[in-house]
Coordinates of C-alpha atoms and ligand atoms in Angstrom, one line a residue:
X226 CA 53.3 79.4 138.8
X227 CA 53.4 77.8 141.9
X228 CA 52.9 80.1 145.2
X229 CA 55.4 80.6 147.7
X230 CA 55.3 80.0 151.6
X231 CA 55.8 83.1 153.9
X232 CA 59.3 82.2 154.6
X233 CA 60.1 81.5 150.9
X234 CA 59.1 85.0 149.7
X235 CA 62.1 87.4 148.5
X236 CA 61.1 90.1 150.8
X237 CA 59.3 90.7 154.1
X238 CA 56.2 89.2 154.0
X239 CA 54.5 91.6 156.9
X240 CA 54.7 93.8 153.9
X241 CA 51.7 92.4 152.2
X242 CA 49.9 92.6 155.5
X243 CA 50.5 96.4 155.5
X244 CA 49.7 96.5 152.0
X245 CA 46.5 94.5 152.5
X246 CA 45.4 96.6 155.7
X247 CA 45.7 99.6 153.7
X248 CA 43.7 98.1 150.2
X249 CA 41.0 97.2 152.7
X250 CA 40.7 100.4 154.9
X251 CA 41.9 103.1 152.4
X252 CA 41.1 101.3 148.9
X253 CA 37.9 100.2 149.6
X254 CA 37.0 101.2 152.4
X255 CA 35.4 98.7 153.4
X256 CA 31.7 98.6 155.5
X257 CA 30.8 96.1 157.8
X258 CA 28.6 93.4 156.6
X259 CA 29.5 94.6 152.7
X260 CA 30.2 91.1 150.4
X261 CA 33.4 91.5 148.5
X262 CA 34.7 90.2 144.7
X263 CA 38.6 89.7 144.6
X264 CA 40.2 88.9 141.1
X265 CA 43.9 87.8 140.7
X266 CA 46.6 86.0 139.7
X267 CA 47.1 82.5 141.4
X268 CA 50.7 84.1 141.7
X269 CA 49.3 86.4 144.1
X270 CA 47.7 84.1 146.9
X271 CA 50.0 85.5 149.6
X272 CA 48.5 88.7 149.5
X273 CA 45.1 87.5 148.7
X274 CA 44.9 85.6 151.6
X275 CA 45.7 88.7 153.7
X276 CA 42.8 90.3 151.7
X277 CA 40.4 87.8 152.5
X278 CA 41.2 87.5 156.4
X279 CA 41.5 91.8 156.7
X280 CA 38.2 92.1 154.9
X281 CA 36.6 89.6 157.4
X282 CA 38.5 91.1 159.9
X283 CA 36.8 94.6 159.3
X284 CA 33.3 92.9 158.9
X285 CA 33.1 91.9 155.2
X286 CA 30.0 89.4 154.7
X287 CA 31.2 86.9 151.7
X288 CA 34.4 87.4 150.2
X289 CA 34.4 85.5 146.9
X290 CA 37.9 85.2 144.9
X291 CA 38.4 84.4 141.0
X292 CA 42.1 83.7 140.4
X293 CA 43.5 83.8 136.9
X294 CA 46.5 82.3 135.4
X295 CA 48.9 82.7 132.6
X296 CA 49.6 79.2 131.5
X297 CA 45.3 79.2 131.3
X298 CA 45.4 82.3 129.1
X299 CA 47.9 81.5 126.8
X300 CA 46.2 77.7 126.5
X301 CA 43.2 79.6 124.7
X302 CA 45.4 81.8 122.6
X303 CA 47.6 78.7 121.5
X304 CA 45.1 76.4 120.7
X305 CA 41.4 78.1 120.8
X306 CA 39.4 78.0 117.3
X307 CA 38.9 81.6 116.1
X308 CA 35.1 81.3 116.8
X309 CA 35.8 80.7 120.3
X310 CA 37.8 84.0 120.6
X311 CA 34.4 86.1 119.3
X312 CA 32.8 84.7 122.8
X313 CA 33.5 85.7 126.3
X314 CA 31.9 84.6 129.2
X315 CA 29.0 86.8 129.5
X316 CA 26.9 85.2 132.4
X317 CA 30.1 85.8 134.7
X318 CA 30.0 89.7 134.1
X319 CA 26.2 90.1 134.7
X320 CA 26.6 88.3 137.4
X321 CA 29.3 90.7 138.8
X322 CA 27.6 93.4 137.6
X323 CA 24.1 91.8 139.9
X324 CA 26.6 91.9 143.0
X325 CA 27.5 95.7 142.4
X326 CA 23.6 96.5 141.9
X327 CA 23.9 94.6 145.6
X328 CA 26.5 96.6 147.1
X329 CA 29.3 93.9 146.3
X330 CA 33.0 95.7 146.7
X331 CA 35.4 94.9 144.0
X332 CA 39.0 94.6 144.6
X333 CA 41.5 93.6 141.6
X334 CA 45.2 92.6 141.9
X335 CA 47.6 93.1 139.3
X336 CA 50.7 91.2 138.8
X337 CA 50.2 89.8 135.6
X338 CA 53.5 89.4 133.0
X339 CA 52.7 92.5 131.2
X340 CA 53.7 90.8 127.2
X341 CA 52.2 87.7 128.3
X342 CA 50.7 88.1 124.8
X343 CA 53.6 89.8 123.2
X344 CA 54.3 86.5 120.5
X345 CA 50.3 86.3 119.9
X346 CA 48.9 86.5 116.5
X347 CA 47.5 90.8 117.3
X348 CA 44.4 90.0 115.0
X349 CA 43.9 87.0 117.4
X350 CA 44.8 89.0 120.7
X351 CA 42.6 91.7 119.0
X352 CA 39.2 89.8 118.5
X353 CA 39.6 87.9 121.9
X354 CA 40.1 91.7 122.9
X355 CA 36.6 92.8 121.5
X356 CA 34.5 90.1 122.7
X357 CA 35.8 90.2 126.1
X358 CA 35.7 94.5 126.4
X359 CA 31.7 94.1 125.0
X360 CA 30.9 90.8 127.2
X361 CA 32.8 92.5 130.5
X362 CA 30.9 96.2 129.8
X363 CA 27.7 95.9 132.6
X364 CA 30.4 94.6 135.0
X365 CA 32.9 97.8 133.7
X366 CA 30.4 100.1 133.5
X367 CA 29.5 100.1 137.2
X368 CA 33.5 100.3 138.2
X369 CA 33.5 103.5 135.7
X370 CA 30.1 105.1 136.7
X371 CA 31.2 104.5 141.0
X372 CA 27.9 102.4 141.7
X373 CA 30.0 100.8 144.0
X374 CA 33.5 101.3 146.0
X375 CA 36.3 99.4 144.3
X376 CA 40.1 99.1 144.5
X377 CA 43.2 97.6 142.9
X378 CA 46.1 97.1 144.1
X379 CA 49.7 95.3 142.8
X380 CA 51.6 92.1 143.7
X381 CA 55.3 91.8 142.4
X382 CA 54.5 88.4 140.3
X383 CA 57.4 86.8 139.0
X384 CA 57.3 87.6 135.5
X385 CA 56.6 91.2 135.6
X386 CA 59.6 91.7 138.0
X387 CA 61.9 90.3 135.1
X388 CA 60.3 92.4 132.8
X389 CA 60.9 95.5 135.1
X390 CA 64.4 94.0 136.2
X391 CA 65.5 92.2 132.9
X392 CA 69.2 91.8 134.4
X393 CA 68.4 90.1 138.0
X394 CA 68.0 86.7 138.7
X395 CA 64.7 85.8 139.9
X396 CA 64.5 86.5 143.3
X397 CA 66.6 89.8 143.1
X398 CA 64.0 90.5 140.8
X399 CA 60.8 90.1 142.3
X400 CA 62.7 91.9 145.3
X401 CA 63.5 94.5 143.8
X402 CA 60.0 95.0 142.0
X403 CA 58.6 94.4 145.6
X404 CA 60.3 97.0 147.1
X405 CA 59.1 99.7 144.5
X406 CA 55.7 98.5 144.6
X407 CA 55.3 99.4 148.3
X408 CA 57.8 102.4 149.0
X409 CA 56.0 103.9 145.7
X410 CA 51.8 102.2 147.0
X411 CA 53.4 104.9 150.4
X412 CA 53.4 101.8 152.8
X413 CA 57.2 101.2 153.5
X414 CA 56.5 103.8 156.8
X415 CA 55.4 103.5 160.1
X416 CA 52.1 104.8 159.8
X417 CA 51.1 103.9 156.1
X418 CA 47.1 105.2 157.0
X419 CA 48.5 108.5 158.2
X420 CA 50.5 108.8 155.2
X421 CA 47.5 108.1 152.5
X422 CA 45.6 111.1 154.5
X423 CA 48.5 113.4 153.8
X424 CA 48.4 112.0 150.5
X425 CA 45.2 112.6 149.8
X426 CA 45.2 116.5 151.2
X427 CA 47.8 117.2 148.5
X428 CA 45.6 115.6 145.7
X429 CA 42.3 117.5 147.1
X430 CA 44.1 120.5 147.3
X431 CA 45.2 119.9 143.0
X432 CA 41.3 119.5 142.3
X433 CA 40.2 122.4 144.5
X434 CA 42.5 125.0 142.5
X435 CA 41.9 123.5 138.5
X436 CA 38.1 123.1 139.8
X437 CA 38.5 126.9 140.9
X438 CA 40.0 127.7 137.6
X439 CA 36.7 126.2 135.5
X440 CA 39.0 125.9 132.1
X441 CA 37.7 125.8 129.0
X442 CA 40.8 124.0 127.6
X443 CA 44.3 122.9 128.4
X444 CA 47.2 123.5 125.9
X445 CA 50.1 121.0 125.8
X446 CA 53.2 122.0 124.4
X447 CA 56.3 119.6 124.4
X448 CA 58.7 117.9 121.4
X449 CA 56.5 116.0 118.9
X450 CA 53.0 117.4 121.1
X451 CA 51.2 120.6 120.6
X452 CA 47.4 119.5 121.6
X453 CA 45.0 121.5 122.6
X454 CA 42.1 119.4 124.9
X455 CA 38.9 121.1 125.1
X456 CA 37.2 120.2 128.3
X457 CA 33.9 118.8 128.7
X458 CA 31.1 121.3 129.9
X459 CA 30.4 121.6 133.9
X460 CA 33.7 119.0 134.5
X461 CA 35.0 118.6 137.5
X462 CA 38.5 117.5 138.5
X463 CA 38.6 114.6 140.6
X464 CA 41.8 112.6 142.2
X465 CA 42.1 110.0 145.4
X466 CA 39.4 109.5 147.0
X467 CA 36.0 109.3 145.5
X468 CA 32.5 108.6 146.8
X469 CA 31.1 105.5 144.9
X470 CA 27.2 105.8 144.1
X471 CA 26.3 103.7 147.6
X472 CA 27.9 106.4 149.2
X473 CA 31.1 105.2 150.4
X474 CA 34.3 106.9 150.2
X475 CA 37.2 105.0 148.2
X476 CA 40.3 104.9 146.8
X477 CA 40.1 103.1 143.9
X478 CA 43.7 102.8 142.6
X479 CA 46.7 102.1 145.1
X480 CA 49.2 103.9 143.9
X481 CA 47.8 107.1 142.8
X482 CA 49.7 110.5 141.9
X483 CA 47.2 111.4 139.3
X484 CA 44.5 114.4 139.4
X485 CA 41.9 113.9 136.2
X486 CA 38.6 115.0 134.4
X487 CA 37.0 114.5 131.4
X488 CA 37.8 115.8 128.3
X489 CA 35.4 117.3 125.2
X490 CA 35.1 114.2 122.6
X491 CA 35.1 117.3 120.0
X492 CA 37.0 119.9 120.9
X493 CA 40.7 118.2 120.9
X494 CA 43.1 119.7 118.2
X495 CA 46.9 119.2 117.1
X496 CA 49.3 116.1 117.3
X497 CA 50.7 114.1 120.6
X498 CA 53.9 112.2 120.7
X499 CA 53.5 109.3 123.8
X500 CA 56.4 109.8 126.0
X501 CA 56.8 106.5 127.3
X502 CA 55.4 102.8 125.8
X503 CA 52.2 101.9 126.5
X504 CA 51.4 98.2 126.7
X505 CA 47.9 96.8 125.8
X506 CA 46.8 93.2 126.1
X507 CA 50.5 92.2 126.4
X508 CA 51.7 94.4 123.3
X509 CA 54.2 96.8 124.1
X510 CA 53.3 99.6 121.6
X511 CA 55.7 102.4 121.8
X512 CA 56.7 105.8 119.4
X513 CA 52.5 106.7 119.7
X514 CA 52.3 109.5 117.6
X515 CA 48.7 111.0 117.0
X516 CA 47.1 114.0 115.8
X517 CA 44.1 115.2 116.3
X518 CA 40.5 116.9 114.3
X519 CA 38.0 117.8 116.1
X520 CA 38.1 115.7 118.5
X521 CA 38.8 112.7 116.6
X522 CA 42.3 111.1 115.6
X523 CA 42.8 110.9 112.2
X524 CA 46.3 110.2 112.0
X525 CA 47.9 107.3 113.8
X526 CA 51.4 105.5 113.6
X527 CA 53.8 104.1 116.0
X528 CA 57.6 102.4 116.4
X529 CA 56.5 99.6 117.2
X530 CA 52.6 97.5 117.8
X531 CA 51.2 99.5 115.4
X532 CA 49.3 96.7 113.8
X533 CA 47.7 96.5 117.5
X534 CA 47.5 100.4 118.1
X535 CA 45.8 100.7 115.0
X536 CA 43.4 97.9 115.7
X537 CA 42.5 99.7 118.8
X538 CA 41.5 102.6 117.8
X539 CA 38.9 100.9 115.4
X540 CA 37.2 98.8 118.5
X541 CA 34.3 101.5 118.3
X542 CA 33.3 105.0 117.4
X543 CA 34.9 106.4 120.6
X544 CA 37.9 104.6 120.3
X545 CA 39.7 107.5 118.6
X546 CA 38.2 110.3 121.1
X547 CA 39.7 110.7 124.9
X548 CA 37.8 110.0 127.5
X549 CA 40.1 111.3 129.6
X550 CA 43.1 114.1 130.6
X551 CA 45.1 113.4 133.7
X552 CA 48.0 115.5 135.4
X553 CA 50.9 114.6 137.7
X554 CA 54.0 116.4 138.2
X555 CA 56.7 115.1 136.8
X556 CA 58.3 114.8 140.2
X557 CA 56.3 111.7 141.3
X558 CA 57.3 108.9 143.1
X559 CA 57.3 106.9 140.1
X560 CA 59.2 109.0 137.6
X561 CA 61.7 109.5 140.4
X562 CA 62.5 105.6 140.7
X563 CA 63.2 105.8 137.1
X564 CA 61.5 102.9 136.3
X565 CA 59.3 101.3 133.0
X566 CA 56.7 98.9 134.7
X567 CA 54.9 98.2 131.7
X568 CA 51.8 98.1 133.7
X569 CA 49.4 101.2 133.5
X570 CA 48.4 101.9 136.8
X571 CA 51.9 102.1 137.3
X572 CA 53.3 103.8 134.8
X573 CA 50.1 106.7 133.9
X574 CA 51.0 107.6 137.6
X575 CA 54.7 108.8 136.4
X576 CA 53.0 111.7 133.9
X577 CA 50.3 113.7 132.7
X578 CA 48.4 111.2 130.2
X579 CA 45.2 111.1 128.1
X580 CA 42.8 108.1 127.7
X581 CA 41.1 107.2 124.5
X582 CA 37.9 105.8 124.9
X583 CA 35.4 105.8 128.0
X584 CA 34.9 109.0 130.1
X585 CA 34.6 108.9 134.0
X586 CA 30.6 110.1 134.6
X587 CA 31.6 110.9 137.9
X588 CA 34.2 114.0 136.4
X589 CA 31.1 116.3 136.2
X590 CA 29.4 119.1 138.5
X591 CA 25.9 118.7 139.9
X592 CA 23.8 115.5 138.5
X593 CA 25.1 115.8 135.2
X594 CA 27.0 112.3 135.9
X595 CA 23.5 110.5 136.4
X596 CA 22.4 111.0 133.3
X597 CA 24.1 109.2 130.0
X598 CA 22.9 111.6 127.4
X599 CA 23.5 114.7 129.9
X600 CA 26.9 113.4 129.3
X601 CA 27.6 112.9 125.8
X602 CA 25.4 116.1 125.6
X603 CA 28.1 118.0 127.7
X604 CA 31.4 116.5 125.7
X605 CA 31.6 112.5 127.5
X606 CA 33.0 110.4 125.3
X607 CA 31.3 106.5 124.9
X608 CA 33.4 103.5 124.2
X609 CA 33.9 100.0 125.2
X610 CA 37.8 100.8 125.3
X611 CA 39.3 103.1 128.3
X612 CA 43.4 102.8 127.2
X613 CA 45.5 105.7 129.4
X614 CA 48.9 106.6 127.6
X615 CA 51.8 109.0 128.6
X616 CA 52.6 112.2 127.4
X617 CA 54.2 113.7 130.7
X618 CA 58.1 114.9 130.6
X619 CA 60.3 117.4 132.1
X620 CA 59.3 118.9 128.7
X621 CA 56.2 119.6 129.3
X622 CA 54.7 123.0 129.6
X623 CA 50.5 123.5 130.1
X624 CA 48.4 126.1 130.0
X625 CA 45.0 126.2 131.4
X626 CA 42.8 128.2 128.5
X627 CA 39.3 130.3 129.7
X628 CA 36.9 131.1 127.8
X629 CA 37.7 134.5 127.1
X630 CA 41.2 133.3 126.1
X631 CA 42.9 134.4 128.9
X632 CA 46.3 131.6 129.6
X633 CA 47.4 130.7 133.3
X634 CA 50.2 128.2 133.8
X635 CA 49.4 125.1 134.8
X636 CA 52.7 123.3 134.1
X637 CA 56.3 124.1 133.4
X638 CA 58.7 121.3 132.9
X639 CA 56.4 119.0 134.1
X640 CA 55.8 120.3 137.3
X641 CA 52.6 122.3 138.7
X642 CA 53.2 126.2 138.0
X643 CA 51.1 127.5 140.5
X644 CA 52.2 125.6 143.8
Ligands
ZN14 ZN1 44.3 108.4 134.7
ZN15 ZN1 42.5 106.2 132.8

């Protein structure tokens, strides 16, 4: 994929400078004199570049980028011995995860061609999977745990926009992808700062209510769902901003609609039907169905990538337990555009989902966080997998359960009850 010059991009290219002043000051948040790791598609050097010269422009130290490419990825797929799919390049993680320890910022860019991997053999895609989720985990780890801030972000790469715009030639595509990517990331305005405060209010003022209400569980109810998700004890509900362990204040994910916390890992009951696809490692996988016993699923099918669902949720002991439960009204930005993006950050914003796998340590009260066996002791779920999937509709009604039993609504038809 080759890269495009500013005047050959299908859309106004001072967007990505917006778009990068706002992944620098409201993503990361970046400090003065605070290094910086970029990863992203080669597709992507317009914005990167933007990155690089706002992060230096707000005082970053050593901005180091690792670009990725598709044609390379699907080299090692193609013609890669299975031996060489059991390995993954270890020394590059721990050496990410050494930055982090260091106060390194991380900032990702997604763009990739979401079934880049759709006509891979899955028990190929599926061991090149495992090695690289256990070779990436000390890097992982410290994005999940907060030891430092950290942000991604989106660029609308070629072959995604045909995926999202199947019809459109190629520049009306990557257009049209563009212009959802920032009217929906809440920078096609004049004051795109301003409007990520606002943003945020909203969002803190979500947590401050469900933290307020201290449930013991939620109860979904919807066609093909009736779940009930125990929450973990002393959770807190988090969403926005967060202060990463060297005590900045980020925004990791740009968009974000989403308020989240972490589920009990065995106290989750009943069946879930996914409401839209989810795609993992390039497989679309949609028609999820689940259900649920004591906190563990023990039934599993879907339409279509089962063979690669199923795989999943045999990566690890926690693979079949959620590690997470995330609400957003219906109403978002993203469900309004009507859109399948078949990329998760995008598309978890559109709904409520769940997460099998990995719990966020910073979804807890007090120091519980800091401590691993405080949180598996308090519900957290442990995995080397963290896979979101959607189970939001205008179908949806939740209840938030106390412990005395007692039911307040939290949702009806998707959208908050109590606001
Ligand atoms: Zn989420
Ligand atoms: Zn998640």
């Amino acid at each position: 994929m080759n890269t495009l010059a500013d005047d050959e991009l299908p859309f106004e290219s001072e967007m990505l400078d917006r778009l990068a002043e706002v992944s620098i000051r409201v993503g990361l948040n970046l400090q003065p004199g605070q290094d910086l790791i970029i990863t992203a598609p080669v597709e992507a050097l317009p914005l990167v570049r933007r990155l690089a010269a706002e992060a230096y422009r707000n005082g970053a130290g050593i901005v180091t980028t690792m670009l990725s490419d598709d044609d390379l990825a699907l080299a090692r797929y193609e013609h890669a011995s299975d031996e060489s799919l059991d390995r993954a390049p270890d020394w590059m993680f721990r050496a990410m995860a050494e930055a982090f320890d260091n106060n390194t910022a991380r900032l990702a860019i997604s763009a990739a061609n979401p079934l880049l991997l759709a006509g891979q053999d899955p028990s190929r895609v599926a061991r090149a999977g495992k090695s690289m989720s256990l070779a990436a985990k000390p890097a992982m780890e410290r994005i999940t745990n907060f030891s430092t801030n950290w942000n991604i972000v989106s660029y609308p790469g070629l072959a995604w926009a045909k995926q999202v715009f199947p019809d459109k030639e190629d520049n009306e595509a990557v257009a049209a992808l563009a212009e959802a990517i920032f009217s929906i990331s809440r920078i096609d305005n004049e004051d795109p700062i301003a409007a990520w405060k606002s943003h945020q209010e909203t969002l803190t003022k979500r947590q401050e209510w469900l933290n307020e209400q201290d449930f013991h569980s939620l109860h979904y109810k919807a066609p093909g769902t009736d779940l009930t998700i125990g929450l973990a004890e002393g959770h807190a509900w988090k969403g926005g901003a967060s202060t990463a362990k060297n005590g900045i204040e980020c925004t990791p994910n740009i968009p974000t609609e989403e308020v989240f916390t972490t589920p009990h890992s065995a106290r989750v009951e009943g069946t879930a039907r996914a409401s839209k696809p989810l795609v993992y490692r390039g497989t679309l996988i949609d028609g999820i169905e689940v259900r649920f016993e004591a906190g563990k699923i023990v039934d599993a099918r879907a339409e279509k990538g089962e063979e690669v669902f199923l795989k999943l949720l045999d990566t690890d002991d926690g693979a079949r337990r959620l590690g997470e439960v995330a609400l957003v009204p219906h109403s978002s930005p993203i469900s309004a555009s009507g859109l399948l993006f078949f990329n998760t950050l995008y598309d978890e914003n559109a709904s409520c989902h769940i997460a099998l796998g990995q719990c966020y340590s910073k979804c807890f009260r007090g120091d519980i966080g800091d401590d691993p066996e405080a949180v598996s002791k308090a519900g957290g779920n442990t995995s080397n997998i963290h896979v979101d999937w959607m189970i939001g509709s205008d179908e949806l009604d939740i209840d938030g359960i106390s412990k005395d039993g007692g039911r307040t609504p939290v949702m009806r038809k998707g959208e908050w009850a109590y606001e």
